[in-house]
Coordinates of C-alpha atoms in Angstrom, one line a residue:
M1 CA -13.3 -18.6 11.4
G2 CA -11.9 -19.7 8.1
N3 CA -12.6 -16.3 6.7
R4 CA -10.4 -14.8 9.5
F5 CA -7.4 -16.9 8.8
E6 CA -7.1 -19.6 6.1
G7 CA -3.9 -21.2 7.2
L8 CA -4.6 -23.0 10.4
D9 CA -4.2 -26.4 8.8
R10 CA -0.4 -25.8 8.9
F11 CA -0.4 -26.2 12.6
T12 CA -2.1 -29.6 12.8
A13 CA 1.3 -31.3 13.1
G14 CA 1.7 -29.6 16.5
A15 CA 3.0 -26.5 18.2
Q16 CA 6.6 -27.7 18.6
Y17 CA 9.2 -27.1 16.0
I18 CA 12.3 -29.2 16.7
G19 CA 15.2 -30.0 14.3
G20 CA 13.4 -28.5 11.3
R21 CA 10.2 -30.4 11.9
A22 CA 6.8 -29.7 13.4
R23 CA 5.7 -32.2 16.1
P24 CA 3.2 -32.4 18.9
G25 CA 4.1 -31.9 22.6
T26 CA 4.4 -34.8 25.0
S27 CA 3.4 -33.2 28.3
G28 CA 0.0 -34.9 28.2
R29 CA -1.8 -31.6 28.5
T30 CA -3.4 -29.4 25.9
H31 CA -3.9 -25.6 25.5
T32 CA -6.3 -23.7 23.3
V33 CA -5.5 -20.6 21.4
V34 CA -8.5 -18.2 21.7
D35 CA -9.4 -15.3 19.4
P36 CA -9.7 -12.5 22.0
A37 CA -12.0 -10.5 19.7
T38 CA -14.7 -13.2 19.6
G39 CA -13.9 -15.6 22.4
E40 CA -13.9 -18.4 19.8
D41 CA -11.4 -21.3 20.0
V42 CA -8.8 -21.1 17.3
L43 CA -6.5 -24.1 17.8
T44 CA -6.0 -26.7 20.5
Y45 CA -2.5 -28.2 20.7
E46 CA -0.4 -30.4 23.0
L47 CA 1.9 -28.5 25.3
A48 CA 5.6 -29.2 25.4
G49 CA 7.0 -31.1 28.4
T50 CA 10.5 -31.5 29.7
A51 CA 11.2 -34.2 27.2
D52 CA 10.4 -31.8 24.3
V53 CA 12.8 -29.2 25.8
D54 CA 15.5 -31.8 26.0
A55 CA 14.9 -32.8 22.4
A56 CA 15.0 -29.2 21.2
V57 CA 18.2 -28.5 23.1
A58 CA 19.8 -31.6 21.7
A59 CA 18.8 -30.5 18.2
A60 CA 20.3 -27.1 18.8
R61 CA 23.5 -28.6 20.3
D62 CA 23.9 -30.9 17.3
A63 CA 23.5 -28.0 14.9
L64 CA 25.9 -25.7 16.7
P65 CA 29.2 -26.8 15.3
G66 CA 28.1 -26.5 11.7
W67 CA 26.3 -23.1 12.1
A68 CA 29.0 -21.6 14.3
G69 CA 31.6 -22.8 11.9
A70 CA 29.9 -21.2 8.9
T71 CA 31.5 -18.1 7.5
P72 CA 29.8 -14.8 8.3
G73 CA 29.0 -14.5 4.6
E74 CA 27.3 -17.9 4.6
R75 CA 25.2 -17.0 7.7
S76 CA 24.4 -13.6 6.1
D77 CA 23.2 -15.1 2.8
A78 CA 20.9 -17.6 4.6
M79 CA 19.4 -14.7 6.7
H80 CA 18.8 -12.6 3.6
R81 CA 16.9 -15.5 2.1
F82 CA 15.0 -15.7 5.5
A83 CA 14.0 -12.0 5.2
S84 CA 12.7 -12.7 1.7
R85 CA 10.6 -15.7 2.8
L86 CA 9.1 -13.6 5.6
A87 CA 8.3 -10.8 3.1
E88 CA 6.6 -13.3 0.8
R89 CA 4.4 -14.5 3.7
A90 CA 3.6 -11.0 5.1
E91 CA -0.1 -11.2 4.8
D92 CA -0.4 -14.7 6.4
L93 CA 1.8 -13.5 9.2
A94 CA -0.2 -10.3 9.7
R95 CA -3.5 -12.2 9.8
A96 CA -2.2 -14.9 12.1
E97 CA -0.9 -12.2 14.5
S98 CA -4.2 -10.4 14.5
L99 CA -6.1 -13.6 15.1
Q100 CA -4.2 -14.8 18.1
C101 CA -3.6 -11.4 19.7
G102 CA -6.6 -9.3 18.7
K103 CA -4.3 -6.7 17.1
P104 CA -5.9 -4.4 14.5
I105 CA -4.9 -5.7 11.1
K106 CA -3.5 -2.3 10.1
L107 CA -1.1 -2.6 13.1
T108 CA 0.1 -6.0 12.1
R109 CA 0.4 -5.1 8.4
E110 CA 2.2 -1.8 8.9
F111 CA 4.2 -2.4 12.2
D112 CA 4.6 -5.9 13.4
V113 CA 5.3 -7.7 10.1
P114 CA 7.4 -5.1 8.2
G115 CA 9.3 -4.4 11.4
T116 CA 10.2 -8.1 11.6
V117 CA 11.2 -8.3 8.0
D118 CA 13.4 -5.2 8.4
N119 CA 15.0 -6.7 11.6
T120 CA 15.8 -9.9 9.7
A121 CA 17.4 -8.0 6.8
F122 CA 19.4 -5.8 9.3
F123 CA 20.8 -8.9 11.1
A124 CA 21.6 -10.5 7.8
G125 CA 23.9 -7.6 7.1
A126 CA 25.2 -7.4 10.7
A127 CA 26.2 -11.0 10.6
R128 CA 29.2 -9.9 8.5
H129 CA 30.3 -7.4 11.1
L130 CA 31.1 -9.4 14.2
Q131 CA 34.3 -7.5 15.0
G132 CA 36.5 -7.2 17.9
Q133 CA 39.2 -4.6 18.7
S134 CA 41.9 -4.2 16.1
A135 CA 45.3 -5.7 16.8
G136 CA 47.8 -3.8 18.8
E137 CA 51.0 -4.1 20.8
Y138 CA 49.6 -3.1 24.2
S139 CA 52.4 -4.7 26.3
G140 CA 55.2 -3.8 23.9
D141 CA 56.2 -7.4 23.5
H142 CA 52.9 -8.9 22.4
T143 CA 50.3 -8.5 19.8
S144 CA 46.7 -8.6 21.1
Y145 CA 43.4 -8.9 19.4
V146 CA 39.8 -9.7 20.3
R147 CA 37.7 -12.5 18.9
R148 CA 33.9 -12.6 19.2
E149 CA 32.7 -16.2 19.4
P150 CA 29.2 -17.7 19.7
I151 CA 28.1 -18.6 23.2
G152 CA 26.4 -21.8 22.3
V153 CA 22.8 -22.9 22.7
V154 CA 20.6 -20.0 23.7
G155 CA 17.3 -20.7 25.5
S156 CA 14.9 -17.7 25.1
I157 CA 11.4 -17.0 26.4
A158 CA 9.2 -14.5 24.6
P159 CA 5.9 -12.8 25.7
W160 CA 2.4 -12.7 24.2
N161 CA 2.1 -9.0 23.4
Y162 CA 4.3 -9.0 20.3
P163 CA 4.8 -12.7 19.5
L164 CA 6.3 -12.3 16.0
Q165 CA 8.5 -9.3 16.8
M166 CA 9.7 -10.9 20.0
A167 CA 10.6 -14.1 18.3
A168 CA 12.7 -12.0 15.9
W169 CA 14.3 -10.0 18.6
K170 CA 15.4 -13.2 20.3
V171 CA 16.3 -15.4 17.4
L172 CA 18.0 -13.0 14.9
P173 CA 21.0 -11.6 16.9
A174 CA 21.6 -15.1 18.4
I175 CA 21.8 -16.9 15.1
A176 CA 23.6 -14.0 13.3
A177 CA 26.4 -14.4 15.9
G178 CA 26.6 -18.2 15.2
N179 CA 24.6 -19.5 18.1
T180 CA 21.7 -21.9 17.9
I181 CA 18.5 -21.3 19.8
V182 CA 15.5 -22.8 21.5
L183 CA 12.6 -20.3 21.8
K184 CA 9.6 -20.7 24.1
P185 CA 6.8 -18.4 23.0
A186 CA 3.8 -17.7 25.2
E187 CA 1.3 -20.5 25.2
L188 CA -1.4 -18.0 24.3
T189 CA 0.2 -16.9 21.0
P190 CA 2.4 -19.6 19.4
L191 CA 1.3 -19.3 15.8
T192 CA 3.6 -16.7 14.3
S193 CA 6.6 -18.0 16.2
L194 CA 6.0 -21.4 14.5
M195 CA 5.6 -19.7 11.1
F196 CA 8.8 -17.7 11.7
A197 CA 10.8 -20.9 12.4
Q198 CA 9.3 -22.6 9.3
A199 CA 10.4 -19.7 7.2
A200 CA 13.9 -20.1 8.5
T201 CA 14.0 -23.7 7.4
D202 CA 12.5 -22.8 4.0
A203 CA 15.3 -20.2 3.6
G204 CA 17.9 -22.9 4.0
I205 CA 18.9 -22.2 7.6
P206 CA 20.0 -25.7 8.8
D207 CA 17.7 -27.9 10.9
G208 CA 18.2 -27.4 14.6
V209 CA 19.4 -23.8 14.4
V210 CA 16.0 -22.4 15.3
N211 CA 13.7 -24.5 17.5
I212 CA 10.4 -23.7 19.1
V213 CA 8.9 -25.3 22.3
T214 CA 5.4 -24.2 23.3
G215 CA 4.7 -25.1 26.9
A216 CA 3.9 -23.8 30.3
G217 CA 6.4 -21.5 32.0
R218 CA 6.7 -23.6 35.2
D219 CA 7.4 -26.7 33.1
A220 CA 8.9 -26.1 29.8
G221 CA 10.2 -22.6 30.6
E222 CA 11.9 -23.4 33.9
H223 CA 13.4 -26.5 32.4
L224 CA 14.8 -24.6 29.5
V225 CA 16.3 -21.9 31.7
G226 CA 17.9 -24.4 34.0
H227 CA 19.1 -26.8 31.3
P228 CA 22.8 -27.7 31.6
D229 CA 23.4 -27.5 27.9
V230 CA 21.9 -24.0 27.5
A231 CA 24.6 -21.4 27.8
M232 CA 22.5 -18.3 27.8
T233 CA 19.0 -17.2 28.7
S234 CA 17.2 -14.3 27.2
F235 CA 13.8 -13.4 28.7
T236 CA 11.2 -10.7 27.9
G237 CA 8.2 -10.4 30.3
S238 CA 7.2 -9.1 33.7
T239 CA 9.7 -8.1 36.3
A240 CA 8.2 -10.6 38.8
V241 CA 8.8 -13.6 36.4
G242 CA 12.2 -12.1 35.4
K243 CA 13.3 -12.4 39.0
R244 CA 12.4 -16.1 38.9
V245 CA 14.2 -16.6 35.6
A246 CA 17.3 -14.9 37.1
E247 CA 17.3 -17.2 40.1
I248 CA 17.3 -20.3 37.9
A249 CA 19.8 -19.0 35.4
T250 CA 22.3 -17.8 38.0
S251 CA 22.2 -21.1 39.7
T252 CA 23.8 -22.6 36.6
V253 CA 26.0 -19.6 35.9
K254 CA 24.4 -18.7 32.5
R255 CA 24.7 -15.5 30.5
L256 CA 21.5 -13.7 31.3
H257 CA 19.6 -11.0 29.3
L258 CA 16.4 -9.6 30.8
E259 CA 13.9 -7.1 29.2
L260 CA 11.2 -6.6 31.8
G261 CA 8.4 -4.3 32.7
G262 CA 8.0 -0.6 32.2
K263 CA 5.9 2.4 33.3
A264 CA 7.0 5.0 30.8
P265 CA 6.7 8.7 31.7
F266 CA 5.5 11.2 29.1
V267 CA 6.8 14.6 30.2
V268 CA 5.2 17.7 28.6
F269 CA 6.9 21.0 29.3
D270 CA 5.0 24.3 29.1
D271 CA 6.5 25.3 25.8
A272 CA 5.5 22.0 24.0
D273 CA 3.4 21.8 20.9
L274 CA 0.1 20.9 22.7
E275 CA -1.6 19.3 19.7
A276 CA 1.5 17.2 19.0
A277 CA 1.7 16.1 22.6
A278 CA -2.0 15.2 22.9
H279 CA -1.9 13.1 19.7
G280 CA 1.4 11.5 20.8
A281 CA -0.1 10.6 24.1
V282 CA -3.1 8.9 22.7
A283 CA -1.0 6.9 20.2
G284 CA 1.7 6.1 22.7
A285 CA -0.8 5.0 25.3
L286 CA -3.1 2.9 23.1
I287 CA -0.6 1.1 20.8
N288 CA -1.4 -2.6 21.0
T289 CA -4.3 -1.7 23.3
G290 CA -1.7 -0.5 25.8
Q291 CA -0.1 -4.0 26.0
D292 CA 3.4 -2.6 25.4
C293 CA 6.2 -2.2 28.0
T294 CA 7.2 1.1 26.5
A295 CA 3.6 2.5 26.2
A296 CA 3.0 6.0 27.5
T297 CA 1.4 5.3 30.9
R298 CA 2.2 8.4 33.1
A299 CA 1.8 11.8 31.5
Y300 CA 3.4 14.6 33.6
V301 CA 2.2 18.0 32.2
Q302 CA 3.5 21.3 33.3
R303 CA 0.7 23.2 34.9
P304 CA 0.1 25.9 32.3
L305 CA -0.8 23.2 29.7
Y306 CA -2.4 20.7 32.1
D307 CA -6.1 21.4 31.7
A308 CA -5.9 21.8 27.9
F309 CA -3.9 18.6 27.6
V310 CA -6.5 16.6 29.6
R311 CA -9.4 18.0 27.5
Q312 CA -7.6 17.3 24.2
V313 CA -6.6 13.8 25.2
A314 CA -10.1 13.0 26.3
D315 CA -11.6 14.3 23.1
L316 CA -9.1 12.3 21.0
M317 CA -9.8 9.1 23.0
A318 CA -13.5 9.5 22.3
T319 CA -12.7 9.2 18.5
V320 CA -10.9 5.9 18.8
R321 CA -12.8 3.2 16.9
I322 CA -13.1 -0.2 18.7
G323 CA -14.1 -3.2 16.7
D324 CA -13.2 -6.3 14.7
P325 CA -9.4 -6.4 14.3
F326 CA -9.9 -7.6 10.7
Q327 CA -11.7 -4.5 9.7
E328 CA -9.3 -2.0 8.3
D329 CA -10.8 1.0 10.0
T330 CA -10.6 -0.5 13.5
D331 CA -8.2 1.4 15.8
L332 CA -8.3 -0.5 19.0
G333 CA -8.6 -4.3 19.4
P334 CA -9.3 -6.4 22.5
L335 CA -6.9 -7.2 25.3
I336 CA -5.2 -10.6 25.0
S337 CA -7.8 -12.4 27.2
H338 CA -10.9 -11.8 29.3
A339 CA -8.8 -12.6 32.4
H340 CA -6.4 -9.8 31.5
R341 CA -9.3 -7.4 30.6
D342 CA -10.6 -8.0 34.1
R343 CA -7.2 -7.4 35.6
V344 CA -7.0 -4.0 33.8
A345 CA -10.5 -3.1 34.9
A346 CA -9.7 -4.0 38.5
F347 CA -6.8 -1.5 38.5
V348 CA -9.2 1.3 37.2
D349 CA -12.0 0.3 39.6
R350 CA -9.6 0.5 42.6
A351 CA -8.4 3.9 41.4
R352 CA -11.9 5.4 41.6
A353 CA -11.5 5.6 45.3
Y354 CA -8.7 8.2 45.0
A355 CA -8.7 9.5 41.4
T356 CA -11.1 10.7 38.7
V357 CA -11.9 8.6 35.6
V358 CA -12.3 11.3 33.0
T359 CA -13.2 9.0 30.1
G360 CA -13.4 5.2 29.5
G361 CA -13.1 2.9 32.4
V362 CA -15.7 0.4 31.0
A363 CA -15.8 -2.7 28.9
P364 CA -18.1 -2.6 25.8
H365 CA -21.0 -5.1 25.8
N366 CA -19.6 -7.7 23.4
A367 CA -18.1 -11.2 23.4
G368 CA -14.5 -9.9 23.1
A369 CA -12.0 -8.9 25.7
Y370 CA -12.3 -5.2 24.9
Y371 CA -11.8 -2.2 27.2
R372 CA -12.4 1.4 26.3
P373 CA -9.5 3.9 26.2
T374 CA -9.2 5.3 29.8
L375 CA -7.9 8.6 31.1
I376 CA -7.4 9.2 34.8
T377 CA -6.5 12.3 36.7
G378 CA -6.0 13.3 40.3
A379 CA -4.1 10.2 41.4
P380 CA -1.3 10.6 44.0
Q381 CA 2.2 9.9 42.8
D382 CA 2.6 7.0 45.2
S383 CA -0.7 5.4 44.2
E384 CA -1.0 2.0 42.5
I385 CA -2.4 3.4 39.3
V386 CA 0.7 5.5 38.9
Q387 CA 3.4 3.0 40.1
A388 CA 2.2 -0.4 38.9
E389 CA 2.4 -1.7 35.3
I390 CA -1.2 -2.0 34.1
F391 CA -0.6 -3.2 30.6
G392 CA -3.8 -1.9 29.1
P393 CA -5.3 1.2 27.4
V394 CA -5.0 3.4 30.5
L395 CA -3.2 6.8 30.8
V396 CA -2.8 8.7 34.0
V397 CA -2.1 12.5 33.8
L398 CA -0.5 14.4 36.7
P399 CA 0.6 18.1 36.8
F400 CA 4.0 19.5 37.8
D401 CA 5.4 22.9 38.3
S402 CA 9.1 23.2 38.0
D403 CA 11.4 21.4 35.5
D404 CA 13.1 19.8 38.5
E405 CA 9.8 18.4 39.7
G406 CA 8.9 17.0 36.3
I407 CA 12.2 15.1 36.0
R408 CA 12.0 13.9 39.6
L409 CA 8.5 12.5 39.1
A410 CA 9.5 10.9 35.8
N411 CA 12.2 8.9 37.6
D412 CA 9.9 8.1 40.6
T413 CA 9.1 4.4 39.8
P414 CA 11.1 1.2 40.0
Y415 CA 11.1 1.0 36.2
G416 CA 13.4 2.5 33.6
L417 CA 12.6 1.2 30.1
A418 CA 11.5 4.2 28.1
A419 CA 10.3 7.9 28.3
S420 CA 9.5 10.9 26.2
A421 CA 10.0 14.6 26.6
W422 CA 7.9 17.2 24.8
T423 CA 9.4 20.7 24.4
R424 CA 10.6 23.2 21.8
D425 CA 13.6 24.1 24.0
V426 CA 16.8 22.3 23.0
Y427 CA 18.3 22.7 26.4
R428 CA 15.2 21.3 28.2
A429 CA 15.3 18.4 25.8
G430 CA 19.0 17.8 26.4
R431 CA 18.5 17.8 30.1
A432 CA 15.6 15.4 29.9
T433 CA 17.6 12.9 27.8
R434 CA 20.4 13.0 30.3
D435 CA 18.5 13.0 33.6
I436 CA 15.6 10.6 32.9
K437 CA 17.0 7.2 33.9
V438 CA 15.7 4.9 31.2
G439 CA 17.0 3.0 28.3
C440 CA 15.4 5.1 25.6
V441 CA 14.2 8.7 25.6
W442 CA 12.2 10.1 22.7
V443 CA 12.0 13.8 22.1
N444 CA 8.6 15.1 20.7
D445 CA 7.5 11.5 19.9
H446 CA 6.8 8.3 21.7
I447 CA 7.1 4.6 20.6
P448 CA 9.1 4.5 17.3
I449 CA 11.8 1.8 17.2
I450 CA 14.3 1.1 14.5
S451 CA 16.5 -2.0 13.9
E452 CA 19.7 0.0 14.0
M453 CA 19.2 1.3 17.5
P454 CA 19.2 -0.7 20.8
H455 CA 16.2 -1.4 23.0
G456 CA 16.6 -2.3 26.7
G457 CA 16.1 -0.8 30.2
Y458 CA 17.5 0.4 33.5
K459 CA 16.6 -0.5 37.0
A460 CA 13.7 -3.0 37.4
S461 CA 13.2 -3.0 33.6
G462 CA 16.2 -5.3 33.3
F463 CA 19.5 -5.2 31.5
G464 CA 20.9 -6.0 28.1
K465 CA 19.9 -4.8 24.6
D466 CA 17.7 -6.1 21.8
M467 CA 18.1 -5.1 18.2
S468 CA 21.1 -3.2 16.8
T469 CA 24.7 -4.3 16.7
Y470 CA 24.8 -3.8 20.5
S471 CA 22.8 -7.0 20.8
F472 CA 25.9 -8.9 19.7
E473 CA 27.4 -8.0 23.1
E474 CA 24.7 -10.2 24.6
Y475 CA 25.1 -13.1 22.2
T476 CA 28.9 -13.4 21.9
Q477 CA 31.8 -14.4 24.0
V478 CA 34.7 -12.0 23.9
K479 CA 38.1 -13.7 23.7
H480 CA 41.5 -12.0 24.1
V481 CA 44.2 -13.6 22.0
M482 CA 47.8 -12.6 22.8
Y483 CA 50.9 -13.5 20.7
D484 CA 54.5 -13.2 21.9
N485 CA 56.6 -11.2 19.5
T486 CA 60.0 -11.6 21.0
A487 CA 61.0 -15.2 20.4
V488 CA 62.9 -14.9 23.8
A489 CA 62.9 -18.2 25.8
R490 CA 63.8 -16.6 29.2
K491 CA 61.7 -13.5 29.6
D492 CA 62.5 -10.8 32.0
W493 CA 59.2 -11.3 34.0
H494 CA 60.1 -14.9 34.7
R495 CA 62.5 -13.7 37.5
T496 CA 59.5 -12.7 39.6
I497 CA 58.7 -16.4 39.7
F498 CA 62.1 -18.0 39.8
G499 CA 65.8 -17.2 39.3
D500 CA 67.6 -13.9 39.0
R501 CA 67.9 -11.2 36.3

């Protein structure tokens, strides 16, 4: 195991990071991080309990006045140093992410880590641009302007599929806006969140601005969401858990940001570049072994291209190399755990009763939580395999006839996070971007994200935006300030309350 990651000794102090220091949890229970590629134990640590959450929130509350009171330039400078520290530790971060998640090393080196460094650099610059509406005399007698102010202590919960990137998406806009934060990563994958927090401290971000508590959702997570000193909750995860988070957060009238499940449609019109669409479908369906809420999961293909699309996708899936995530030629790693692998397999096995498994649908015979790329056809639109979020390397392909039908089918799930449209016709593309009800529509591509543009969903996929300057709308209070310009003691409007004109 030492050859897979040579930095585990840094976590011996514990999987909690509070007030700029690593420490063990106090719940009295332990959890073991498991390498999903081998089934081997990586790290056993003590889970956070409610006392650890209280300590982390207290540290964040104590750090808030100083951090919120820093100038935008001071916060920006610290975050630029933060980006540099992350870049210096890129290889360690990539290897830790591959170890705990089973991601192929080429994905962590070329996507997860550089994306996080870029995100940090973006928010370092954005910290200087927390602007409200310019001043104006909207009433005639007053000058108004808008201030953007920090909300306070943010309590965030991140998922296991992109631990490093999700830590960044939660932490960066919050602290750029002057808030402090307590982040609860998933118990399965705490390593890179802890490394991220340590890099923040090493960059000179004050103790208590970024805190990590690693505990169970029903204990540490629910206590964090309901904590009276937490002013905002940001959650990324399943829609079912998101509903529970919303119940707790709304009971204490917190600001709430939810990025939930997805079931992204991949709509291929009959004038599309077939080769591009087939390659895009395989990449979009299999990224992170399909454990991506924006992954292509439902391909709707106009009937003239349908058969050829199915053949090409099946052929391409057969070329995907499954293996050790630390081998540079590995394309597809394991799922996050054997339990999750079995859940994905159960979806496919149930679908055999009403659909055709064209390729895949089996687990290789090895110790890891692997599952072969799977292509399914013939499923009814209202079937489980089409409607439910599977979160694995499974693509369902369905035909459609008219453009109206393709758009209707694309919208026919509870989710609305992302979609793509494949066409050479600018008018078809324009209609798809307008009429598909999701937070992001790609045209002739599927999956790319950039720091400058927002990410977030419609419908059961939640609300609010990560990344981009739009995220500041989530993490700031908007305050209207109005000055009287008349210097008149007895104003005309007073007569509506007392006296005469």
